[in-house]
Coordinates of C-alpha atoms in Angstrom, one line a residue:
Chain A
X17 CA 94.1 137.7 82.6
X18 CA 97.7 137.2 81.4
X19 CA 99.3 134.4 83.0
X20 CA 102.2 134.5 85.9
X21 CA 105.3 133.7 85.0
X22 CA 107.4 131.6 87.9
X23 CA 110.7 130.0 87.8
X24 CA 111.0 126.4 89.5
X25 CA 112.9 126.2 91.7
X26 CA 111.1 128.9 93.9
X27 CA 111.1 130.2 97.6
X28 CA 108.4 130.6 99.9
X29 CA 108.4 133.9 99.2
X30 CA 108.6 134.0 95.8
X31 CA 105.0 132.6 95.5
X32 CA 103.5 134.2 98.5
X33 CA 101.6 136.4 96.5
X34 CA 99.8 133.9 94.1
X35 CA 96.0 133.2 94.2
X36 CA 93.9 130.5 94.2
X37 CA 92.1 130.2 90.0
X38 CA 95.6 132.2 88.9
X39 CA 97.1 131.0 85.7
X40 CA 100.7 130.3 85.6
X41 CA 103.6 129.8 83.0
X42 CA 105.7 127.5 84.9
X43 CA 109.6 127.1 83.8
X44 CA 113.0 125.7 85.1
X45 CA 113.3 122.1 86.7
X46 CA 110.4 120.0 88.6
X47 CA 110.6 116.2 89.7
X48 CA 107.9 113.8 88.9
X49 CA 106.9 111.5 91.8
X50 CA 103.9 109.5 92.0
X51 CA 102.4 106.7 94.5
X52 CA 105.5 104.1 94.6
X53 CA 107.9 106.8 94.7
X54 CA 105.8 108.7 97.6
X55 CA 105.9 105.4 99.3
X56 CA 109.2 104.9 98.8
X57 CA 110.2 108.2 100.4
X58 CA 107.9 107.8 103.1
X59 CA 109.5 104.6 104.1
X60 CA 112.6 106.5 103.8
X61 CA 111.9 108.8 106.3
X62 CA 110.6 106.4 108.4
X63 CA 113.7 104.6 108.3
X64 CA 115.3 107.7 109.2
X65 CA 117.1 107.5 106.1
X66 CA 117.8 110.7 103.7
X67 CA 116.0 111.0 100.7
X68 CA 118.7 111.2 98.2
X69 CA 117.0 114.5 96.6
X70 CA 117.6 118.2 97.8
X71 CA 113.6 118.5 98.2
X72 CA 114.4 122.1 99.5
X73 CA 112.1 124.7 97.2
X74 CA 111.7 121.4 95.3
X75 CA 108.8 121.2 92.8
X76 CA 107.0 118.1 92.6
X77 CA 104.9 116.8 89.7
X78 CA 102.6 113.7 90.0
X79 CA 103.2 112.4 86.7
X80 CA 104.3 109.2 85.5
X81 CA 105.2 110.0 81.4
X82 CA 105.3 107.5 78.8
X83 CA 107.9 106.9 77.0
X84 CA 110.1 109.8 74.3
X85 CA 108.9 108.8 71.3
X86 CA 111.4 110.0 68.4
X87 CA 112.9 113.5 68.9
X88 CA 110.7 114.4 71.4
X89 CA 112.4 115.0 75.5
X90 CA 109.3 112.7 76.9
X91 CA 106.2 110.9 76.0
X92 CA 102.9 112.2 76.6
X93 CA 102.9 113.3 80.5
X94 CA 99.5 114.9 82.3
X95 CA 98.9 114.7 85.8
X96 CA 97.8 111.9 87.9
X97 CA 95.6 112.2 90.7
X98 CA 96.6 114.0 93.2
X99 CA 94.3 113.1 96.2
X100 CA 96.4 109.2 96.4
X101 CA 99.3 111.4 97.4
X102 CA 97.4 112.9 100.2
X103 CA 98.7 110.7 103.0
X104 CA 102.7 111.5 102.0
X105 CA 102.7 115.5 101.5
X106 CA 102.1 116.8 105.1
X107 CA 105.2 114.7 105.4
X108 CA 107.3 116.3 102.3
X109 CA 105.8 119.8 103.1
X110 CA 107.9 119.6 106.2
X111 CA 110.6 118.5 104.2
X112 CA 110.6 122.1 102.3
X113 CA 109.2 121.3 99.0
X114 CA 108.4 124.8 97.1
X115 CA 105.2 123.6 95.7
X116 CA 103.4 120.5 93.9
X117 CA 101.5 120.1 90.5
X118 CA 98.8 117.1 90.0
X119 CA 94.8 117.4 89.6
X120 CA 92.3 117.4 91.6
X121 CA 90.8 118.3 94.9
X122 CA 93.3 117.5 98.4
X123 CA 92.4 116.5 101.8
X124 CA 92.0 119.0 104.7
X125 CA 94.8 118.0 105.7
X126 CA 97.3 119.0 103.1
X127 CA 95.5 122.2 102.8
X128 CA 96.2 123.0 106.5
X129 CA 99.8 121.7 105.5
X130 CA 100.2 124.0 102.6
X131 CA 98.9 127.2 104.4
X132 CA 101.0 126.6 107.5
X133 CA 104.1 126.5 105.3
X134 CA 103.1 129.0 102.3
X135 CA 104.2 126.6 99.7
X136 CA 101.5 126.0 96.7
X137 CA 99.5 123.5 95.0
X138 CA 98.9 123.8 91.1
X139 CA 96.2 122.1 88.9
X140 CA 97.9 121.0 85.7
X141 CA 95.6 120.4 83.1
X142 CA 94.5 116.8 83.1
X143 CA 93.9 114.3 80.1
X144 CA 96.2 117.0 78.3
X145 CA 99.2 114.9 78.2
X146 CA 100.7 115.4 74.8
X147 CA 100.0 119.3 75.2
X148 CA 102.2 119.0 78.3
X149 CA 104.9 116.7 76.3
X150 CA 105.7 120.0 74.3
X151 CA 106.3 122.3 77.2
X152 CA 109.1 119.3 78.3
X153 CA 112.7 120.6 77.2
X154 CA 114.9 117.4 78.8
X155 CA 113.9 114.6 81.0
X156 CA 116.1 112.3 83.1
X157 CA 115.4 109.6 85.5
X158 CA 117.3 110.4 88.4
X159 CA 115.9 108.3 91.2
X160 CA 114.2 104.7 92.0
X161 CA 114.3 103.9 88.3
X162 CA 113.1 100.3 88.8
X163 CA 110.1 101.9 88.8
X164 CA 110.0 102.6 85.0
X165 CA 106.9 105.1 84.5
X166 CA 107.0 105.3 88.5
X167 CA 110.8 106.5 88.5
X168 CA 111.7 110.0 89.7
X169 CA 112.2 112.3 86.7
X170 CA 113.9 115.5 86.5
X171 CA 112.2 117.7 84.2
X172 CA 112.8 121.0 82.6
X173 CA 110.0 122.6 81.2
X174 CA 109.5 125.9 79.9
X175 CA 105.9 127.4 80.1
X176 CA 104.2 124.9 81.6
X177 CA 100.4 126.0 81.7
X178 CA 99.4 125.6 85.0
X179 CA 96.4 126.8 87.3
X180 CA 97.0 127.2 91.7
X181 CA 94.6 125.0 93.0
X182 CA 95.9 125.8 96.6
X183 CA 97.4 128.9 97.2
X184 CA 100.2 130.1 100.0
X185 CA 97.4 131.3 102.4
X186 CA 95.3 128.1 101.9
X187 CA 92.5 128.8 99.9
X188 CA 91.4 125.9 98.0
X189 CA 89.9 127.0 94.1
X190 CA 87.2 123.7 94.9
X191 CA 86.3 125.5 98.4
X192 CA 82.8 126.3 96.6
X193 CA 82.4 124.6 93.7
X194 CA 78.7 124.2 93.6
X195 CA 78.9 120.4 93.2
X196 CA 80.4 119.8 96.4
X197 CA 78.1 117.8 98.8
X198 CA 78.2 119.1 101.8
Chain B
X8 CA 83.9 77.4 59.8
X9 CA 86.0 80.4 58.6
X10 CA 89.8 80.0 59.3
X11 CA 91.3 83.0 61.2
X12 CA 94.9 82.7 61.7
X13 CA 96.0 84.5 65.7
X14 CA 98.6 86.6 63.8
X15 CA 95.8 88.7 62.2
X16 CA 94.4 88.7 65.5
X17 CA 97.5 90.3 66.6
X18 CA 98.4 92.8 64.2
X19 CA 94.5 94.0 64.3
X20 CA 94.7 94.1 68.1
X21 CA 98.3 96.4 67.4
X22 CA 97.1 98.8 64.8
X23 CA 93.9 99.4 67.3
X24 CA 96.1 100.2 70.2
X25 CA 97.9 102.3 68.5
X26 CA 95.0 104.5 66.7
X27 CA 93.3 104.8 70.2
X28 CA 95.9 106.3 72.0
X29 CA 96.7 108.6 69.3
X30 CA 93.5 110.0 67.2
X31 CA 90.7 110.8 69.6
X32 CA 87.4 109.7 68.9
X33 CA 85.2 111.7 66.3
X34 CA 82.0 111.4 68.2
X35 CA 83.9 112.8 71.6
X36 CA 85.6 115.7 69.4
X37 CA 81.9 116.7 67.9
X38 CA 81.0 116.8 71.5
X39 CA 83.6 118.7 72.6
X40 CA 83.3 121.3 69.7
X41 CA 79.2 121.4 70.7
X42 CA 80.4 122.0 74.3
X43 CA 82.9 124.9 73.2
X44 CA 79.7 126.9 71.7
X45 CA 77.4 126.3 74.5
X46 CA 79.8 127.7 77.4
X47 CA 79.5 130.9 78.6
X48 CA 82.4 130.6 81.3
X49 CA 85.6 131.6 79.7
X50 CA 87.8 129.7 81.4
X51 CA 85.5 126.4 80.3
X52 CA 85.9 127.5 76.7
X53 CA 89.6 127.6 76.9
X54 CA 89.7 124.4 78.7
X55 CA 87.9 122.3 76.4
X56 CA 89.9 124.6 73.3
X57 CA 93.0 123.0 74.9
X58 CA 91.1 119.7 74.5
X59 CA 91.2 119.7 71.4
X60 CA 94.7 121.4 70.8
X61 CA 95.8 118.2 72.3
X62 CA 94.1 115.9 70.4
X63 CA 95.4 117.8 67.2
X64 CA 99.0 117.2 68.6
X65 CA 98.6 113.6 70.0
X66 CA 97.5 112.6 66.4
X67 CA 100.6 115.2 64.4
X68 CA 102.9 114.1 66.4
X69 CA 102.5 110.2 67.4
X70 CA 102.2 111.3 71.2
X71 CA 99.4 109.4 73.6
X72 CA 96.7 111.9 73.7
X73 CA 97.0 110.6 77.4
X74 CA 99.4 109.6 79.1
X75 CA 97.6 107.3 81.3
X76 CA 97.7 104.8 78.3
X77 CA 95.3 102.7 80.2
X78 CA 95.2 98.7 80.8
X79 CA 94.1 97.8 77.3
X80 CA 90.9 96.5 77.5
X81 CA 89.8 94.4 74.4
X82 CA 86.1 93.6 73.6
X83 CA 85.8 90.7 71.3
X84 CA 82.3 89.6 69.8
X85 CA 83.2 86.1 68.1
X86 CA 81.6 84.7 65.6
X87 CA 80.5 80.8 66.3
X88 CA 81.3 80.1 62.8
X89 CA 85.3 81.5 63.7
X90 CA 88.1 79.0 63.6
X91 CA 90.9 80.3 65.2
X92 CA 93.7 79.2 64.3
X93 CA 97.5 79.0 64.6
X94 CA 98.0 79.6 68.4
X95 CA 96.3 81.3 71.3
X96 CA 93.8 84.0 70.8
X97 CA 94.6 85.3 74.3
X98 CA 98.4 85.2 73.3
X99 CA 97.5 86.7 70.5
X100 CA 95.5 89.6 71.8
X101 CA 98.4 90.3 74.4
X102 CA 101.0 90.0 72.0
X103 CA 99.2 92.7 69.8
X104 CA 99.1 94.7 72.4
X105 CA 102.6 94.4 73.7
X106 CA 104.0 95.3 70.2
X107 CA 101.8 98.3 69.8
X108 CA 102.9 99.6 73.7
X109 CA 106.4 99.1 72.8
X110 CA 106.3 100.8 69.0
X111 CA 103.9 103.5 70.0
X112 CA 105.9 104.2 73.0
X113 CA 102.5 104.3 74.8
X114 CA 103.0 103.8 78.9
X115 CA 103.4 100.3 80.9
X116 CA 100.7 100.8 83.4
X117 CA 100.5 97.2 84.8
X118 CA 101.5 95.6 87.5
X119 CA 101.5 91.9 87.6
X120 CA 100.3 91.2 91.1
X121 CA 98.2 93.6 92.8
X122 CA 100.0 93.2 96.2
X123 CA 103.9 92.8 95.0
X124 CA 102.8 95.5 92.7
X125 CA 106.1 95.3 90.0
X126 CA 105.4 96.5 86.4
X127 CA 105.2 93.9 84.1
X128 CA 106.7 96.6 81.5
X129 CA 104.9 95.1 78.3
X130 CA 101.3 96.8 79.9
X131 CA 100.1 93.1 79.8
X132 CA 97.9 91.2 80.1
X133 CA 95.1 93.0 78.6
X134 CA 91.8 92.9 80.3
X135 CA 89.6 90.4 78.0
X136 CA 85.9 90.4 77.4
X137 CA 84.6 88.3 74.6
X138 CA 81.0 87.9 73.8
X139 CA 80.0 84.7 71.3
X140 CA 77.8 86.1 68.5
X141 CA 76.0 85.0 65.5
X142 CA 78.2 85.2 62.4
X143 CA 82.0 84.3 60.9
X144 CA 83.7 87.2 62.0
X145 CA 85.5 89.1 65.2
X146 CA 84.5 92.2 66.0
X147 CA 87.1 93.5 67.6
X148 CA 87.0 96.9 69.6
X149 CA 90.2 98.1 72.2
X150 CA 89.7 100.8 74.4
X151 CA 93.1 102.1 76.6
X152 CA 90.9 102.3 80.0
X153 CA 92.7 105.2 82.7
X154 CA 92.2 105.1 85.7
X155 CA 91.9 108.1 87.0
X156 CA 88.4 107.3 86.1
X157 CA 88.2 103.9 86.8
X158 CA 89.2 104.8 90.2
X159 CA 85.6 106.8 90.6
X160 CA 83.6 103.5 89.4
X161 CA 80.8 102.1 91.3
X162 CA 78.5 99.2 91.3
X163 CA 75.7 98.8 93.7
X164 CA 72.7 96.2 94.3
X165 CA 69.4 97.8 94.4
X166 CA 66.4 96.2 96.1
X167 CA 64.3 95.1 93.4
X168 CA 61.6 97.5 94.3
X169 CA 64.1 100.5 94.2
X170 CA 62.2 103.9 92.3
X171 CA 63.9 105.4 88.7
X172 CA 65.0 108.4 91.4
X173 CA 66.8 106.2 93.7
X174 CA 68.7 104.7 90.7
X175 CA 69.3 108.7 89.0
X176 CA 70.3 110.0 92.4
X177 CA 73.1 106.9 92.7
X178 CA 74.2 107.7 89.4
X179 CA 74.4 111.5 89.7
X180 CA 76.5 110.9 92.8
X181 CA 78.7 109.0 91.5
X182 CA 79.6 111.1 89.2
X183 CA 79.4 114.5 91.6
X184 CA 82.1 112.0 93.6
X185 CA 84.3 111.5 90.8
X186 CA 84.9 115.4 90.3
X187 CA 87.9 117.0 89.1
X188 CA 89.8 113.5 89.8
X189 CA 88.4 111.9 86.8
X190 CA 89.1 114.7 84.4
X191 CA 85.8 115.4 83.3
X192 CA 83.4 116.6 81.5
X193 CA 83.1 112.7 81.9
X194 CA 81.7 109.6 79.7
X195 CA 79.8 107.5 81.7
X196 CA 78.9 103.6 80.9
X197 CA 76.1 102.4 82.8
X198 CA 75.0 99.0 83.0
X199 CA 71.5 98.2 84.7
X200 CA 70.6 94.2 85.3
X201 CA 72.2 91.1 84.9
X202 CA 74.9 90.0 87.6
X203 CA 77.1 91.6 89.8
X204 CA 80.2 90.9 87.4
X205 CA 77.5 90.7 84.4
X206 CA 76.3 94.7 85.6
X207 CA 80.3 95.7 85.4
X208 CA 80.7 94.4 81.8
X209 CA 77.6 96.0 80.9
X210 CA 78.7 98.8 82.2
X211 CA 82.4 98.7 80.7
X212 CA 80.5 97.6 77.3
X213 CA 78.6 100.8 77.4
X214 CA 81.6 102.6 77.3
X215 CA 82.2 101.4 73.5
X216 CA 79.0 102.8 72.3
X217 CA 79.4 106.2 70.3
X218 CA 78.0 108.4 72.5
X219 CA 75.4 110.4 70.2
X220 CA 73.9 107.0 69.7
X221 CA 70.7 106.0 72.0
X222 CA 70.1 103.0 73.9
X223 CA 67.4 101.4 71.4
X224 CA 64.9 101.1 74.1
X225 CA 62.7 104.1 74.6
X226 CA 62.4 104.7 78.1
X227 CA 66.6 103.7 78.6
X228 CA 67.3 106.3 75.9
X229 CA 64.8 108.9 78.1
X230 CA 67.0 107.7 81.3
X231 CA 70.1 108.1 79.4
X232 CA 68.8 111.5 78.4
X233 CA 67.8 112.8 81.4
X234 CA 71.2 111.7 83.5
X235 CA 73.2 113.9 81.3
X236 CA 70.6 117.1 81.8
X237 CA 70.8 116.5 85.3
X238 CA 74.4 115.5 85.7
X239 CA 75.4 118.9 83.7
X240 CA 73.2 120.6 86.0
X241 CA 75.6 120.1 89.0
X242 CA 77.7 123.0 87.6
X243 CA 81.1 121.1 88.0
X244 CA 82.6 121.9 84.2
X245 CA 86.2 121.2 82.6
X246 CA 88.3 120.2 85.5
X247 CA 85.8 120.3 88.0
X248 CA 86.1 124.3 87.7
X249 CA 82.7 125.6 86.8
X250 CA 80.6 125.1 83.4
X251 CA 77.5 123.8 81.5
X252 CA 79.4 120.5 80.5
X253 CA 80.1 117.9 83.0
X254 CA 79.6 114.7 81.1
X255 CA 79.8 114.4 77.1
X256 CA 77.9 111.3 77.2
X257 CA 75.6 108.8 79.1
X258 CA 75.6 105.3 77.7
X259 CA 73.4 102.4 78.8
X260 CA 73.4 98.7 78.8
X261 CA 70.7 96.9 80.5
X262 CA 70.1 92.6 81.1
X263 CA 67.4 90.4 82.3
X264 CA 67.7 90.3 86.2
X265 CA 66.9 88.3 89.1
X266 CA 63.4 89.3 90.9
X267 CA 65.6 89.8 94.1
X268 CA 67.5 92.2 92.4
X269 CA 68.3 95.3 90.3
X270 CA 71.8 96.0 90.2
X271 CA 73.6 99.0 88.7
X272 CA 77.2 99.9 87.8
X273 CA 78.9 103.0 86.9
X274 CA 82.0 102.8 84.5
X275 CA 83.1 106.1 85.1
X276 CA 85.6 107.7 81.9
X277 CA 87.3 110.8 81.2
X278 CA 86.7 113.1 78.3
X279 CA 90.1 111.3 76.5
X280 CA 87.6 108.0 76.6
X281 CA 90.0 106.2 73.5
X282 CA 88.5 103.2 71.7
X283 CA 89.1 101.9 68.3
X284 CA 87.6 99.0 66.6
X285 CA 87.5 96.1 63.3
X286 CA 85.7 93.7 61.9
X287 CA 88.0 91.0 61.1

């Protein structure tokens, strides 16, 4: 099956339609954000204090690159594990974030999350990091850049191969994976 | 007593950072290519193609084959005939591995104290294991460790009278638990005996061994055999979404034990398991 193409950025409704196992083509801008930075904004909001990012429709990506080495926009720069971010997304969800990208199965929790606001949750293809590098057109770090790998990047990418893991209506592509104690 | 002078130490240490992160290991791209012909799922095929896609760009163009550059861990065997010389072999190790992190722009993934949690940016210190051995030379072997995997590991005392199953189903578990987190299909290093923190080195020892090499004792090389059978049987593929291949390899490591116990550890790794080693 050819691949859906979606532009990040992205509404609610924009994705409404995708499927749980669909392959994507990701492109436009998505900001990496992984455990310190999660925390970070978590304390933030506990704080009552605004997260100095426009998280509306945002994209997030739970990735921590290496380094640009040479010509290149970024380093190497798979997925982490998605499932340590778990305790932090109901909380973003709310905040409007369009969708997130990391690997791996997520708690009941999120799931419910996800489905009650129709945003989406993509697998991006893990241990593939220098495959992903190449789909990177410019990366910046914009936010909590003592960090270093941790820092919040802004990324462009262009075709970004991607798979929904969750999709708008909250089916989960691990529901039945035979390997799944129940 | 052979003279080795820490700055070969260090520039050994920085050359094998640096080819580990960037060219994967031949015995883990045979397995992926015997994987590729075995699976029937299409979406498993192209999965493990893209495996190897990246491995071909990681090693064109100087990029980490993962990004999750790993804490280095560095497995010396010392000779007892070794002099070292000319500093600190510790220093020395770290220092090699600071250089190569920095040059290869590979990933700082260390933080210096586990509950203040602030990168040390120089991805040091490297985890050390050294092992004295017969001989005047170092074996040197440096594996970048992720942990997205290492997050998955386990270790767990048996009672001394515990049954091959009991030990198979723990192992089989803990890699059914690991799933899609661990980017499999998975390596596993096993290590069976010893000590609690002697099982865990085993175990992280194992993970050295090429993995179409058998454990030299029969009935461990049958065990071995049998865990990856059964492991693959659970159906959980390339990225946990369906296939024939959920671990490339099983490796074991056993050690004399106390008659109270039997303990076993799990080093779980990911099908970018990176290592690289010398003989210096």
């Amino acid at each position: 099956m050819t691949p859906v193409k979606i532009t990040a950025p992205f509404t609610k409704e924009a994705v409404k339609g995708l499927k749980a196992g669909q392959e994507v083509l990701l492109s436009g801008v998505i900001f990496t954000a992984r455990d310190a930075a999660h925390k970070k904004m978590s304390d933030m909001v506990k704080k009552g204090r605004r997260i100095p990012l426009n998280l509306r429709d945002a994209v997030i990506y739970y990735a921590g690159p290496a380094p640009a080495p040479g010509k290149m926009a970024i380093g190497s720069c798979g997925p982490t594990t998605s499932s340590r971010m778990d305790p932090f997304t109901p909380e973003l969800i709310k905040l409007g974030i369009g969708g997130m990208i990391g690997k791996g199965g997520r708690s009941e929790e999120v799931r419910k999350a996800i489905k009650k606001s129709g945003c989406v949750y993509f697998l991006a293809y893990g241990g593939l990091g220098a495959l992903a590098a190449t789909k990177v057109k410019s990366a910046r770090a914009i936010l909590f850049r003592e960090l270093g790998p941790e820092a919040v990047y802004r990324l462009e990418v262009k075709d970004f191969p991607l798979i929904v893991g969750i999709d708008p209506k909250g089916k989960d592509v691990y529901e039945k994976a035979g390997w799944k104690k129940e | 007593m052979r003279e080795i002078d820490v700055s070969i130490v260090k520039e050994t240490i920085s050359a094998l950072c640096l080819k580990a992160n960037f060219v994967l290991r031949n015995d883990i791209l045979k397995a992926i290519r015997h994987a590729i012909t075995i699976e029937t799922d299409q979406r498993a095929k192209n999965i493990l193609r893209s495996i190897v896609e990246n491995a071909r760009i990681a090693r064109r163009k100087g990029l980490a084959i993962c990004q999750d550059t790993g804490i280095a861990v560095v497995h010396m065997g010392i000779g007892q005939g070794v002099l070292v010389t000319g500093g600190s072999l510790a220093e020395a190790v770290n220092e090699g591995v600071r250089e190569a992190y920095r040059k290869g722009c590979l990933r700082s993934s260390v933080v210096g104290d586990p509950m203040i949690r602030e990168n040390t940016g120089t991805n040091t210190p490297a985890s050390i294991l050294t092992d004295i051995v017969a001989g005047d030379r170092i074996r040197i072997e440096v594996s970048p460790k992720g942990f997205g995997s290492e997050n998955k590991s386990m270790i767990r005392m048996f009672r001394p009278t515990a049954g091959q199953k009991e030990i198979r189903d723990f192992i089989v578990d803990v890699a059914r638990h690991a799933g899609p987190d661990a980017c499999p299909p998975l390596v596993l290093g096993i290590g069976i005996g010893g000590t609690f923190e002697g099982c865990a080195g085993l175990a992280k020892r194992a993970l050295f061994r090429r993995i179409d090499r058998r454990n030299p004792k029969k009935h461990i090389a049958r065990l071995e055999r049998d865990l990856v059978k059964e492991i693959n049987a659970l159906g959980m593929g390339p990225m946990g979404l369906g296939g024939k291949t959920t671990v490339f390899g099983v490796n074991i490591l056993e050690a004399p034990t106390h008659i109270a116990g039997f303990p076993v550890a799990v080093n779980v790794s990911c099908h970018a398991t990176r290592s690289a080693e010398a003989i210096i």
